Short mmCIF file of C-alpha atoms in Angstrom, two decimals:
data_model
loop_
_atom_site.label_atom_id
_atom_site.label_comp_id
_atom_site.label_asym_id
_atom_site.label_seq_id
_atom_site.Cartn_x
_atom_site.Cartn_y
_atom_site.Cartn_z
CA MET A 1 3.44 265.88 44.18
CA PHE A 2 1.13 266.78 45.90
CA ASN A 3 -1.33 267.05 44.21
CA ARG A 4 -2.18 269.05 44.28
CA THR A 5 -5.94 272.03 47.17
CA ARG A 6 -7.27 273.66 44.89
CA CYS A 7 -18.04 276.23 45.73
CA LEU A 8 -15.61 274.15 43.33
CA GLN A 9 -14.08 277.25 41.88
CA ILE A 10 -11.11 276.30 44.08
CA THR A 11 -8.21 278.51 43.13
CA ALA A 12 -9.73 279.65 39.87
CA ALA A 13 -11.63 282.26 41.84
CA LEU A 14 -8.76 284.38 43.10
CA ALA A 15 -9.01 287.51 45.17
CA SER A 16 -6.61 290.19 44.05
CA ILE A 17 -5.37 292.52 46.74
CA SER A 18 -4.46 295.60 44.73
CA LEU A 19 -1.87 293.95 42.53
CA LEU A 20 -3.57 295.52 39.57
CA ALA A 21 -3.76 298.89 41.25
CA GLY A 22 -1.76 301.74 39.82
CA CYS A 23 -1.95 304.41 37.23
CA GLY A 24 0.41 303.10 34.58
CA LEU A 25 -0.32 301.51 31.28
CA LEU A 26 -0.19 297.73 31.21
CA SER A 27 1.55 295.54 28.69
CA GLY A 28 -0.99 292.90 27.76
CA ASP A 29 0.71 290.77 25.14
CA GLY A 30 4.33 290.62 26.24
CA ASP A 31 5.66 292.16 23.01
CA ASP A 32 7.24 295.04 24.94
CA ASP A 33 8.63 292.78 27.64
CA THR A 34 12.33 292.26 27.09
CA LYS A 35 13.20 291.74 30.75
CA ARG A 36 12.63 288.17 31.92
CA ILE A 37 10.25 287.74 34.88
CA VAL A 38 11.85 285.90 37.81
CA VAL A 39 9.66 283.77 40.12
CA GLY A 40 10.87 282.23 43.37
CA THR A 41 9.54 279.00 44.90
CA THR A 42 10.56 276.44 47.50
CA SER A 43 9.14 273.62 45.37
CA ALA A 44 11.89 272.39 43.04
CA PRO A 45 11.18 269.57 40.54
CA SER A 46 12.15 266.07 41.66
CA THR A 47 12.58 265.07 37.98
CA LEU A 48 11.95 266.58 34.55
CA ASP A 49 10.25 263.42 33.25
CA PRO A 50 6.45 263.40 33.81
CA ALA A 51 6.43 259.59 34.04
CA ALA A 52 8.28 259.75 37.36
CA ALA A 53 6.67 262.58 39.32
CA TRP A 54 3.40 263.01 41.16
CA ASP A 55 4.40 266.07 43.17
CA GLY A 56 5.32 269.74 42.93
CA SER A 57 7.23 269.04 39.72
CA TRP A 58 3.87 269.65 38.05
CA GLU A 59 4.51 273.36 38.56
CA LEU A 60 7.15 273.24 35.84
CA TYR A 61 5.34 270.66 33.71
CA ARG A 62 2.26 272.85 33.32
CA ASN A 63 4.42 275.46 31.62
CA VAL A 64 6.64 273.36 29.34
CA TYR A 65 4.47 270.37 28.46
CA GLN A 66 1.09 270.29 26.79
CA THR A 67 -1.88 268.09 27.68
CA LEU A 68 -4.85 267.05 25.59
CA LEU A 69 -7.13 269.02 27.89
CA ALA A 70 -6.43 271.73 30.46
CA PHE A 71 -8.12 274.01 32.97
CA PRO A 72 -8.01 277.66 31.89
CA THR A 73 -8.38 280.18 34.70
CA GLY A 74 -11.98 280.19 35.86
CA SER A 75 -12.75 276.72 34.53
CA THR A 76 -13.58 273.71 36.71
CA LYS A 77 -14.14 271.42 33.73
CA PRO A 78 -11.38 270.38 31.33
CA GLN A 79 -11.19 272.33 28.08
CA PRO A 80 -9.26 271.51 24.85
CA ASP A 81 -5.53 272.21 24.70
CA ALA A 82 -3.60 269.90 22.36
CA ALA A 83 -6.95 268.38 21.49
CA GLN A 84 -9.42 270.10 19.23
CA SER A 85 -12.24 268.18 20.89
CA CYS A 86 -12.80 265.20 23.22
CA GLU A 87 -15.88 263.23 24.18
CA PHE A 88 -17.16 259.95 25.54
CA THR A 89 -18.53 257.89 22.67
CA ASP A 90 -20.67 255.53 24.75
CA ALA A 91 -23.30 255.91 27.44
CA ALA A 92 -21.26 253.86 29.91
CA ASN A 93 -18.33 256.35 29.99
CA GLN A 94 -15.84 253.65 28.97
CA ALA A 95 -14.64 254.91 25.57
CA TYR A 96 -13.17 258.39 25.29
CA ARG A 97 -12.09 259.86 21.94
CA CYS A 98 -9.98 262.93 21.28
CA THR A 99 -9.31 264.64 17.97
CA LEU A 100 -6.00 266.52 17.93
CA ARG A 101 -5.36 269.98 16.59
CA LYS A 102 -3.64 269.87 13.21
CA GLY A 103 0.01 270.79 12.76
CA LEU A 104 1.14 270.36 16.37
CA LYS A 105 4.87 269.85 16.88
CA PHE A 106 7.23 269.26 19.77
CA SER A 107 10.14 271.63 20.31
CA ASN A 108 12.47 269.21 18.47
CA GLY A 109 10.27 269.40 15.36
CA GLU A 110 8.72 265.97 15.87
CA PRO A 111 4.97 265.85 15.11
CA LEU A 112 2.58 265.69 18.05
CA ASP A 113 0.17 263.13 16.64
CA SER A 114 -1.93 260.32 18.06
CA LYS A 115 1.07 257.96 18.17
CA ALA A 116 2.95 260.48 20.30
CA VAL A 117 -0.02 260.72 22.67
CA LYS A 118 -0.19 256.94 22.96
CA HIS A 119 3.57 256.76 23.56
CA SER A 120 3.43 259.47 26.24
CA LEU A 121 0.74 257.80 28.30
CA ASP A 122 1.68 254.16 27.72
CA ARG A 123 5.19 254.78 29.03
CA ILE A 124 3.83 256.01 32.37
CA ARG A 125 2.31 252.59 33.02
CA THR A 126 5.22 250.67 31.47
CA ILE A 127 7.83 252.45 33.59
CA GLY A 128 5.61 252.15 36.65
CA SER A 129 7.61 254.54 38.82
CA LYS A 130 6.76 254.30 42.52
CA VAL A 131 6.64 258.07 42.71
CA GLY A 132 5.03 258.60 39.30
CA PRO A 133 1.37 259.22 38.37
CA LYS A 134 0.55 255.70 37.11
CA ASP A 135 -2.17 255.23 39.75
CA LEU A 136 -4.16 258.08 38.21
CA PHE A 137 -4.54 255.89 35.12
CA GLY A 138 -5.91 252.90 37.01
CA SER A 139 -9.11 252.81 34.96
CA LEU A 140 -7.28 252.88 31.61
CA ASP A 141 -7.24 249.59 29.68
CA LYS A 142 -5.68 250.47 26.32
CA ILE A 143 -5.07 253.32 23.89
CA GLU A 144 -5.70 253.18 20.16
CA ALA A 145 -4.44 255.56 17.45
CA PRO A 146 -6.63 254.76 14.42
CA ASP A 147 -5.26 257.74 12.48
CA ALA A 148 -2.81 260.59 13.01
CA GLN A 149 -5.39 262.97 14.49
CA THR A 150 -7.49 260.54 16.53
CA VAL A 151 -6.75 258.82 19.83
CA VAL A 152 -9.23 256.54 21.62
CA PHE A 153 -8.98 255.57 25.28
CA HIS A 154 -10.68 252.35 26.32
CA LEU A 155 -11.40 252.12 30.03
CA LYS A 156 -11.71 249.00 32.18
CA THR A 157 -14.65 250.50 34.07
CA PRO A 158 -16.84 253.58 33.67
CA ASP A 159 -14.88 256.65 34.74
CA ALA A 160 -16.34 260.11 34.25
CA THR A 161 -13.22 261.58 35.91
CA PHE A 162 -10.90 260.37 33.14
CA PRO A 163 -11.10 263.67 31.19
CA TYR A 164 -9.96 265.43 34.37
CA VAL A 165 -6.90 263.19 34.51
CA LEU A 166 -6.11 264.05 30.89
CA GLY A 167 -6.28 267.71 31.89
CA SER A 168 -3.67 267.31 34.62
CA PRO A 169 0.14 267.42 34.22
CA ALA A 170 0.08 263.66 34.86
CA ALA A 171 -0.89 263.38 31.19
CA SER A 172 1.92 265.61 29.89
CA LEU A 173 2.77 264.86 26.27
CA VAL A 174 6.41 264.11 25.39
CA ALA A 175 8.35 263.63 22.15
CA PRO A 176 8.81 259.88 21.47
CA LYS A 177 12.35 260.27 20.08
CA ASP A 178 13.61 261.84 23.30
CA TYR A 179 11.64 259.86 25.89
CA PRO A 180 12.24 256.08 25.97
CA ALA A 181 9.18 253.87 26.21
CA ASP A 182 10.56 251.82 29.10
CA LYS A 183 12.77 254.09 31.19
CA VAL A 184 12.92 257.60 32.62
CA ARG A 185 14.75 260.30 30.70
CA GLU A 186 17.68 261.31 32.90
CA ASP A 187 19.27 264.37 31.30
CA SER A 188 18.41 267.95 32.22
CA LYS A 189 16.34 268.69 29.14
CA VAL A 190 12.68 268.88 28.19
CA THR A 191 11.11 268.21 24.79
CA GLY A 192 7.53 269.35 25.03
CA SER A 193 5.00 271.48 23.17
CA GLY A 194 3.78 273.76 25.95
CA PRO A 195 3.68 277.54 26.17
CA TYR A 196 7.40 277.65 27.03
CA VAL A 197 10.57 275.82 26.06
CA LEU A 198 13.17 275.02 28.72
CA ASP A 199 16.37 276.85 27.77
CA SER A 200 18.38 275.56 30.71
CA TYR A 201 17.98 273.77 34.02
CA LYS A 202 20.20 273.65 37.07
CA GLU A 203 18.92 271.13 39.61
CA GLY A 204 17.88 272.81 42.82
CA ALA A 205 18.80 276.23 41.44
CA GLU A 206 16.75 277.43 38.46
CA SER A 207 14.76 276.75 35.31
CA VAL A 208 15.06 279.26 32.46
CA LEU A 209 12.02 279.36 30.17
CA SER A 210 11.41 281.18 26.89
CA ARG A 211 8.12 281.60 25.09
CA ASN A 212 7.44 278.82 22.62
CA ASP A 213 6.45 280.55 19.40
CA GLY A 214 5.34 277.20 17.97
CA TYR A 215 2.81 276.57 20.74
CA THR A 216 -0.83 276.11 19.74
CA GLY A 217 -3.28 275.72 22.60
CA PHE A 218 -5.49 277.51 25.11
CA ALA A 219 -2.78 279.62 26.80
CA ASN A 220 -1.95 283.16 25.70
CA PRO A 221 1.54 283.97 27.01
CA ARG A 222 1.83 287.57 28.17
CA ASN A 223 5.59 287.60 28.64
CA ASN A 224 8.56 286.46 26.59
CA GLY A 225 10.23 284.39 29.25
CA VAL A 226 10.41 283.41 32.91
CA THR A 227 13.20 282.25 35.19
CA ILE A 228 12.10 280.07 38.11
CA ARG A 229 14.52 280.18 41.02
CA TYR A 230 14.44 277.42 43.63
CA PHE A 231 15.04 278.22 47.29
CA THR A 232 15.59 275.80 50.16
CA GLU A 233 14.71 278.48 52.71
CA SER A 234 11.75 280.82 52.40
CA THR A 235 13.57 283.53 54.37
CA LYS A 236 16.10 283.86 51.55
CA MET A 237 13.29 283.92 49.00
CA VAL A 238 11.52 286.78 50.81
CA SER A 239 14.79 288.68 51.11
CA ALA A 240 15.34 288.26 47.37
CA LEU A 241 11.86 289.64 46.67
CA LYS A 242 12.42 292.69 48.85
CA ALA A 243 15.83 293.25 47.26
CA LYS A 244 14.22 293.16 43.78
CA GLU A 245 16.30 290.07 42.85
CA ILE A 246 13.08 288.23 41.99
CA ASP A 247 9.72 289.57 40.82
CA ALA A 248 7.30 287.16 42.51
CA THR A 249 7.19 284.29 45.01
CA TYR A 250 5.02 281.24 45.23
CA ARG A 251 5.01 278.14 47.47
CA GLY A 252 6.67 277.89 50.84
CA LEU A 253 5.97 281.23 52.52
CA SER A 254 5.59 280.89 56.29
CA ALA A 255 2.76 282.60 58.17
CA PRO A 256 5.03 285.29 59.71
CA GLU A 257 6.48 286.00 56.25
CA ILE A 258 3.02 286.40 54.76
CA ARG A 259 2.05 288.78 57.55
CA ASP A 260 5.26 290.72 56.99
CA LEU A 261 4.67 290.97 53.24
CA GLN A 262 1.11 292.17 53.85
CA SER A 263 2.32 294.95 56.16
CA PRO A 264 2.21 298.65 55.23
CA GLU A 265 6.01 298.72 55.38
CA SER A 266 6.31 296.04 52.69
CA HIS A 267 3.71 297.85 50.64
CA THR A 268 5.80 301.01 50.71
CA GLN A 269 8.74 298.87 49.57
CA GLY A 270 6.79 297.97 46.44
CA VAL A 271 5.55 294.50 47.43
CA GLN A 272 1.95 293.34 46.99
CA VAL A 273 0.22 290.10 48.00
CA VAL A 274 -2.50 288.14 46.25
CA GLU A 275 -4.52 285.86 48.53
CA ASN A 276 -6.05 282.82 46.85
CA VAL A 277 -8.95 280.62 47.89
CA GLY A 278 -7.33 277.20 48.09
CA ALA A 279 -7.91 273.51 48.60
CA GLU A 280 -4.37 272.74 49.73
CA ILE A 281 -4.50 270.32 52.67
CA ARG A 282 -2.08 268.79 55.17
CA TYR A 283 -2.57 265.43 56.84
CA LEU A 284 -0.86 262.60 58.70
CA VAL A 285 -0.51 259.11 57.24
CA PHE A 286 -0.47 256.03 59.50
CA ASN A 287 1.46 253.03 58.24
CA PRO A 288 -0.12 249.72 59.38
CA LYS A 289 3.24 247.95 58.99
CA ASP A 290 4.20 249.48 62.32
CA PRO A 291 2.94 247.25 65.18
CA ALA A 292 1.73 250.18 67.28
CA VAL A 293 0.17 252.16 64.44
CA ASN A 294 -1.56 249.00 63.22
CA LYS A 295 -3.82 249.18 66.28
CA LEU A 296 -6.94 251.22 65.58
CA PRO A 297 -7.22 252.52 69.19
CA VAL A 298 -3.72 254.07 68.86
CA ARG A 299 -4.81 255.96 65.74
CA GLN A 300 -8.10 256.94 67.35
CA ALA A 301 -6.33 258.25 70.45
CA ILE A 302 -4.08 260.45 68.33
CA ALA A 303 -7.13 261.75 66.48
CA GLN A 304 -8.73 262.49 69.85
CA ILE A 305 -5.72 264.45 71.15
CA VAL A 306 -4.66 266.58 68.17
CA ASP A 307 -5.86 270.15 68.66
CA ARG A 308 -6.14 271.61 65.19
CA GLY A 309 -7.20 275.00 66.48
CA ALA A 310 -4.04 275.37 68.54
CA LEU A 311 -1.92 274.08 65.65
CA VAL A 312 -3.35 276.58 63.19
CA SER A 313 -3.25 279.46 65.64
CA LYS A 314 0.34 278.94 66.81
CA VAL A 315 1.95 277.91 63.53
CA TYR A 316 -0.16 279.35 60.72
CA GLN A 317 -1.60 282.50 62.31
CA GLY A 318 -4.75 282.76 60.24
CA THR A 319 -3.25 281.60 56.95
CA ALA A 320 -4.94 278.19 57.37
CA GLU A 321 -7.99 276.72 59.07
CA PRO A 322 -8.69 273.42 60.86
CA LEU A 323 -9.72 270.56 58.58
CA TYR A 324 -11.93 267.67 59.66
CA SER A 325 -12.16 265.78 56.39
CA MET A 326 -9.86 264.77 53.54
CA VAL A 327 -12.29 266.62 51.25
CA PRO A 328 -11.69 270.32 51.98
CA LYS A 329 -14.20 273.05 52.49
CA GLY A 330 -15.39 274.53 49.18
CA VAL A 331 -15.29 271.20 47.34
CA VAL A 332 -18.57 269.45 46.50
CA GLY A 333 -19.54 266.90 49.15
CA HIS A 334 -17.38 268.33 51.97
CA LYS A 335 -18.41 267.14 55.45
CA THR A 336 -16.72 267.12 58.88
CA PRO A 337 -16.65 263.43 59.92
CA TYR A 338 -13.52 263.70 62.08
CA TYR A 339 -15.15 266.45 64.12
CA ASP A 340 -18.42 264.53 64.28
CA GLN A 341 -16.61 261.47 65.64
CA TYR A 342 -13.92 263.03 67.86
CA GLY A 343 -15.15 266.55 68.55
CA HIS A 344 -12.76 268.85 70.39
CA ALA A 345 -9.37 267.64 71.58
CA ASP A 346 -9.86 265.58 74.77
CA VAL A 347 -7.00 263.77 76.53
CA LYS A 348 -9.35 261.95 78.94
CA LYS A 349 -11.29 260.41 76.06
CA ALA A 350 -8.02 259.38 74.41
CA ALA A 351 -6.81 257.78 77.64
CA LYS A 352 -10.02 255.78 77.88
CA ILE A 353 -9.66 254.58 74.28
CA LEU A 354 -6.17 253.21 75.02
CA LYS A 355 -7.13 251.81 78.44
CA ASP A 356 -10.18 249.97 77.08
CA ALA A 357 -7.93 248.40 74.42
CA GLY A 358 -5.38 247.33 77.02
CA ILE A 359 -2.61 249.44 75.48
CA ASN A 360 0.13 250.60 77.83
CA GLN A 361 1.21 254.22 77.82
CA PRO A 362 3.14 256.09 76.75
CA VAL A 363 3.03 254.74 73.19
CA GLU A 364 6.35 255.49 71.48
CA LEU A 365 6.17 256.59 67.83
CA THR A 366 8.36 258.34 65.28
CA PHE A 367 6.81 261.09 63.16
CA TRP A 368 8.51 261.96 59.86
CA TYR A 369 8.27 265.10 57.74
CA THR A 370 10.05 266.61 54.75
CA THR A 371 12.30 269.63 55.17
CA ASP A 372 12.07 271.24 51.73
CA ARG A 373 8.68 270.70 50.12
CA TYR A 374 5.98 272.58 52.02
CA GLY A 375 7.86 275.51 53.51
CA SER A 376 9.72 276.31 56.70
CA SER A 377 6.55 276.12 58.85
CA THR A 378 6.51 272.32 58.52
CA ALA A 379 9.12 271.87 61.25
CA ASP A 380 7.12 274.14 63.58
CA GLU A 381 3.97 272.19 62.76
CA PHE A 382 5.50 268.87 63.79
CA THR A 383 7.05 270.41 66.88
CA GLU A 384 3.56 271.49 67.92
CA LEU A 385 2.10 268.03 67.20
CA LYS A 386 4.85 266.47 69.31
CA ARG A 387 4.13 268.92 72.14
CA GLN A 388 0.43 268.11 72.16
CA LEU A 389 0.93 264.34 72.14
CA ASP A 390 3.82 264.31 74.62
CA GLU A 391 2.00 266.58 77.09
CA SER A 392 -0.95 264.18 77.09
CA GLY A 393 1.29 261.63 78.78
CA LEU A 394 -0.15 259.00 76.44
CA PHE A 395 2.50 259.24 73.73
CA LYS A 396 6.21 259.82 73.38
CA ILE A 397 6.98 261.20 69.95
CA THR A 398 10.34 261.31 68.19
CA LEU A 399 10.63 263.66 65.21
CA ARG A 400 12.69 262.80 62.15
CA SER A 401 12.99 264.59 58.81
CA GLN A 402 14.44 264.18 55.33
CA PRO A 403 14.81 266.29 52.17
CA TRP A 404 11.98 265.61 49.72
CA LYS A 405 13.69 263.12 47.42
CA ALA A 406 14.83 260.88 50.26
CA PHE A 407 11.56 261.39 52.14
CA GLN A 408 9.55 260.41 49.09
CA GLU A 409 11.49 257.20 48.61
CA GLY A 410 11.14 256.44 52.31
CA TYR A 411 7.38 256.69 52.58
CA LYS A 412 6.86 254.89 49.28
CA SER A 413 8.98 252.03 50.64
CA GLY A 414 6.91 251.86 53.82
CA GLU A 415 9.73 252.92 56.12
CA TYR A 416 7.87 255.52 58.21
CA PRO A 417 5.33 254.66 60.96
CA VAL A 418 3.67 258.10 60.81
CA PHE A 419 4.45 260.86 58.34
CA GLY A 420 3.12 264.17 57.13
CA ARG A 421 2.00 264.93 53.61
CA GLY A 422 0.44 267.77 51.72
CA TRP A 423 -2.05 267.44 48.90
CA PHE A 424 -2.67 269.77 46.01
CA PRO A 425 -5.51 268.43 43.87
CA ASP A 426 -4.67 266.81 40.54
CA PHE A 427 -7.99 268.09 39.23
CA PRO A 428 -10.98 269.94 40.73
CA ASP A 429 -13.28 267.08 41.70
CA PRO A 430 -14.10 265.44 45.08
CA ASP A 431 -12.95 262.10 43.63
CA ASN A 432 -9.40 263.44 43.75
CA PHE A 433 -9.53 263.75 47.53
CA ILE A 434 -10.69 260.15 47.97
CA ALA A 435 -9.41 257.87 45.21
CA PRO A 436 -5.66 258.68 45.40
CA PHE A 437 -5.51 257.49 49.02
CA VAL A 438 -7.10 254.05 48.62
CA GLY A 439 -6.05 250.84 46.91
CA LYS A 440 -3.14 248.46 47.18
CA GLU A 441 -0.96 251.06 45.50
CA ASN A 442 -1.82 254.67 46.21
CA ALA A 443 -0.38 258.17 46.52
CA VAL A 444 0.89 257.70 50.07
CA GLY A 445 2.55 254.30 49.64
CA THR A 446 0.63 252.50 52.39
CA PRO A 447 -1.92 249.97 51.07
CA TYR A 448 -5.44 250.85 52.19
CA GLU A 449 -8.32 248.88 50.71
CA PRO A 450 -11.72 249.80 52.18
CA THR A 451 -14.05 247.56 50.20
CA ASN A 452 -17.07 249.89 50.32
CA ILE A 453 -15.08 252.74 48.77
CA LEU A 454 -13.26 250.66 46.17
CA ASN A 455 -16.09 248.33 45.14
CA GLU A 456 -19.17 250.47 45.58
CA LEU A 457 -18.79 254.19 46.22
CA LEU A 458 -16.12 255.23 43.71
CA PRO A 459 -17.45 253.03 40.86
CA LYS A 460 -20.91 254.51 41.36
CA THR A 461 -19.73 258.13 41.29
CA ARG A 462 -17.58 257.51 38.23
CA ARG A 463 -20.62 256.52 36.22
CA GLU A 464 -22.02 260.03 36.78
CA SER A 465 -21.11 262.68 34.23
CA ASP A 466 -22.82 265.16 36.54
CA ARG A 467 -20.16 265.23 39.24
CA SER A 468 -22.54 266.64 41.86
CA ALA A 469 -24.70 263.52 41.57
CA GLY A 470 -22.30 261.50 43.73
CA VAL A 471 -22.45 263.72 46.81
CA ARG A 472 -23.96 261.02 49.04
CA GLU A 473 -21.29 258.51 48.07
CA PHE A 474 -18.49 261.00 48.70
CA GLU A 475 -19.96 261.73 52.13
CA GLN A 476 -20.00 258.01 52.94
CA ALA A 477 -16.38 257.67 51.84
CA GLN A 478 -15.36 260.51 54.16
CA GLN A 479 -17.12 258.76 57.02
CA THR A 480 -15.16 255.56 56.32
CA PHE A 481 -11.92 257.53 56.43
CA ALA A 482 -12.84 258.91 59.86
CA GLN A 483 -13.73 255.47 61.21
CA ASP A 484 -10.52 253.83 60.01
CA VAL A 485 -8.20 256.79 60.82
CA ARG A 486 -5.60 255.67 58.31
CA LEU A 487 -5.32 259.35 57.41
CA LEU A 488 -5.72 262.29 59.77
CA PRO A 489 -6.53 265.65 58.13
CA LEU A 490 -4.99 268.62 59.93
CA TRP A 491 -5.59 271.87 58.11
CA GLN A 492 -6.67 273.54 54.91
CA GLY A 493 -4.59 276.44 53.68
CA LYS A 494 -4.93 279.59 51.71
CA LEU A 495 -2.47 280.23 48.91
CA TYR A 496 -0.46 283.38 48.49
CA VAL A 497 1.46 284.99 45.67
CA ALA A 498 3.70 287.92 46.60
CA ALA A 499 5.04 290.11 43.82
CA ARG A 500 6.69 293.39 43.02
CA GLU A 501 4.14 296.10 42.24
CA ASP A 502 5.20 296.32 38.59
CA ILE A 503 4.09 292.71 37.99
CA ALA A 504 0.49 292.11 36.93
CA GLY A 505 -1.54 288.98 36.23
CA ALA A 506 -0.94 287.17 39.54
CA GLU A 507 -4.69 287.04 40.21
CA ARG A 508 -5.04 284.76 37.18
CA ALA A 509 -1.84 282.79 37.55
CA LEU A 510 -3.04 279.72 39.48
CA ASP A 511 -4.91 276.89 37.78
CA PRO A 512 -7.25 274.46 39.63
CA GLN A 513 -4.24 272.26 40.48
CA THR A 514 -2.68 275.39 42.02
CA ALA A 515 0.20 275.16 39.58
CA MET A 516 1.38 278.59 38.54
CA GLN A 517 0.61 279.46 34.94
CA MET A 518 3.68 281.59 34.32
CA TRP A 519 2.27 282.91 31.05
CA GLU A 520 -0.31 285.01 32.92
CA LEU A 521 2.38 287.20 34.52
CA TYR A 522 3.48 290.36 32.76
CA ARG A 523 5.38 293.51 33.52
CA LYS A 524 3.65 296.87 33.54
CA THR A 525 5.18 299.16 30.93
CA SER A 526 4.99 302.20 33.19
CA TRP A 527 4.14 302.98 36.77
#
């Protein structure tokens, strides 16, 4: 995934809507909690091996794997987790050294030492999965393990964002004995050192987690165990919440379902909702391999027609807002270049763009989306996009869809002319809304190599330890995106956690990658 999305507090600054209200005593350490907490989501893992996933699988990884650094709730800078300390050792930001905590072990008893760290990260690049996180390590040259407690990362170029990558689930640490150096682990097991161990896993159904008593890191688990149930339909997930079959829900709620759960009736049924400030974004990707999409005027005309206000109003009903940049509102450097260039939706302007380019209408295109990654509203979203473009008379859109695994393989193989994606940030920095989308190999599978971004703007910002120092460069990169229209941002969403009223901690449960930190949830001992 996705990465992610998430004022750079992103989702660390969460607004609780009475989930902590009540008059009962609260269990703060989980010692009294013998009943497992059950969380529902529509975002099932695509694989259990971190070397082969750059998507919503990170939700599980954050809870069962450890990383050298992490982002505790409220933090926008990486803090030590498996590491005792980390720092750049040169002024150029090209050598990064971490000292590990002593006595760390994986759940199979194997030591988590510098060789294990090197193995974990080297295998990501060796395996080179098309849908894995290898592109996040593009600046990494080599890793050294001079002694058991020390690991040194040598970078090809200065990269002040590298610590942020190490704090993301992309850098999950795995036990060398159980994870081959040159291929993906294919069983249904996990050998990590995170806050939880994976007791059992049923693909597409559930993950059963128990607290890892051997864990040493920043997290302080407040429950003894969590079961994550995976739903293909959000309606069934909401029904399960109301029927007390699950304790909380996250990912995939549609706008009508959120409104329903926020209603007084749901409140009287013992359901509460936490609304989170988010940097989750949705966007269209244009594949230049398609002869029609390859023409800039075609992409510009689509950008000129799409009415984000109507899309958000009809489909998302106030749970999202129009987005005019790949860098969302609330993130340092955010601007609105797509609005500045295209303004309000205007069919006449779009018609002129196509006419001046000598392009006959209607232009026939196929739009693709995934059926089981971003919630049930995705189909409605693409139906609305089709309506807008078809009614212009300038386009004739065919809609096609696939389940996530097949969809992911399809877009990575360049099969789709136009497709929809969501992005949840890998780490809370504006770089993560620019860099993943450029380069010969990137997060969306369509080569895009704007020379000013790749050769000038990103290298300059990555020399700055003060991440706000690169604001001008990030603004220029956003302007390039709007001019090229290889990506078309659509909306920026809020994030919601719905839970039974006896569950506390949801206001702290989302990290800056908007992965749920299951250890923050706990059951109130009385009500």
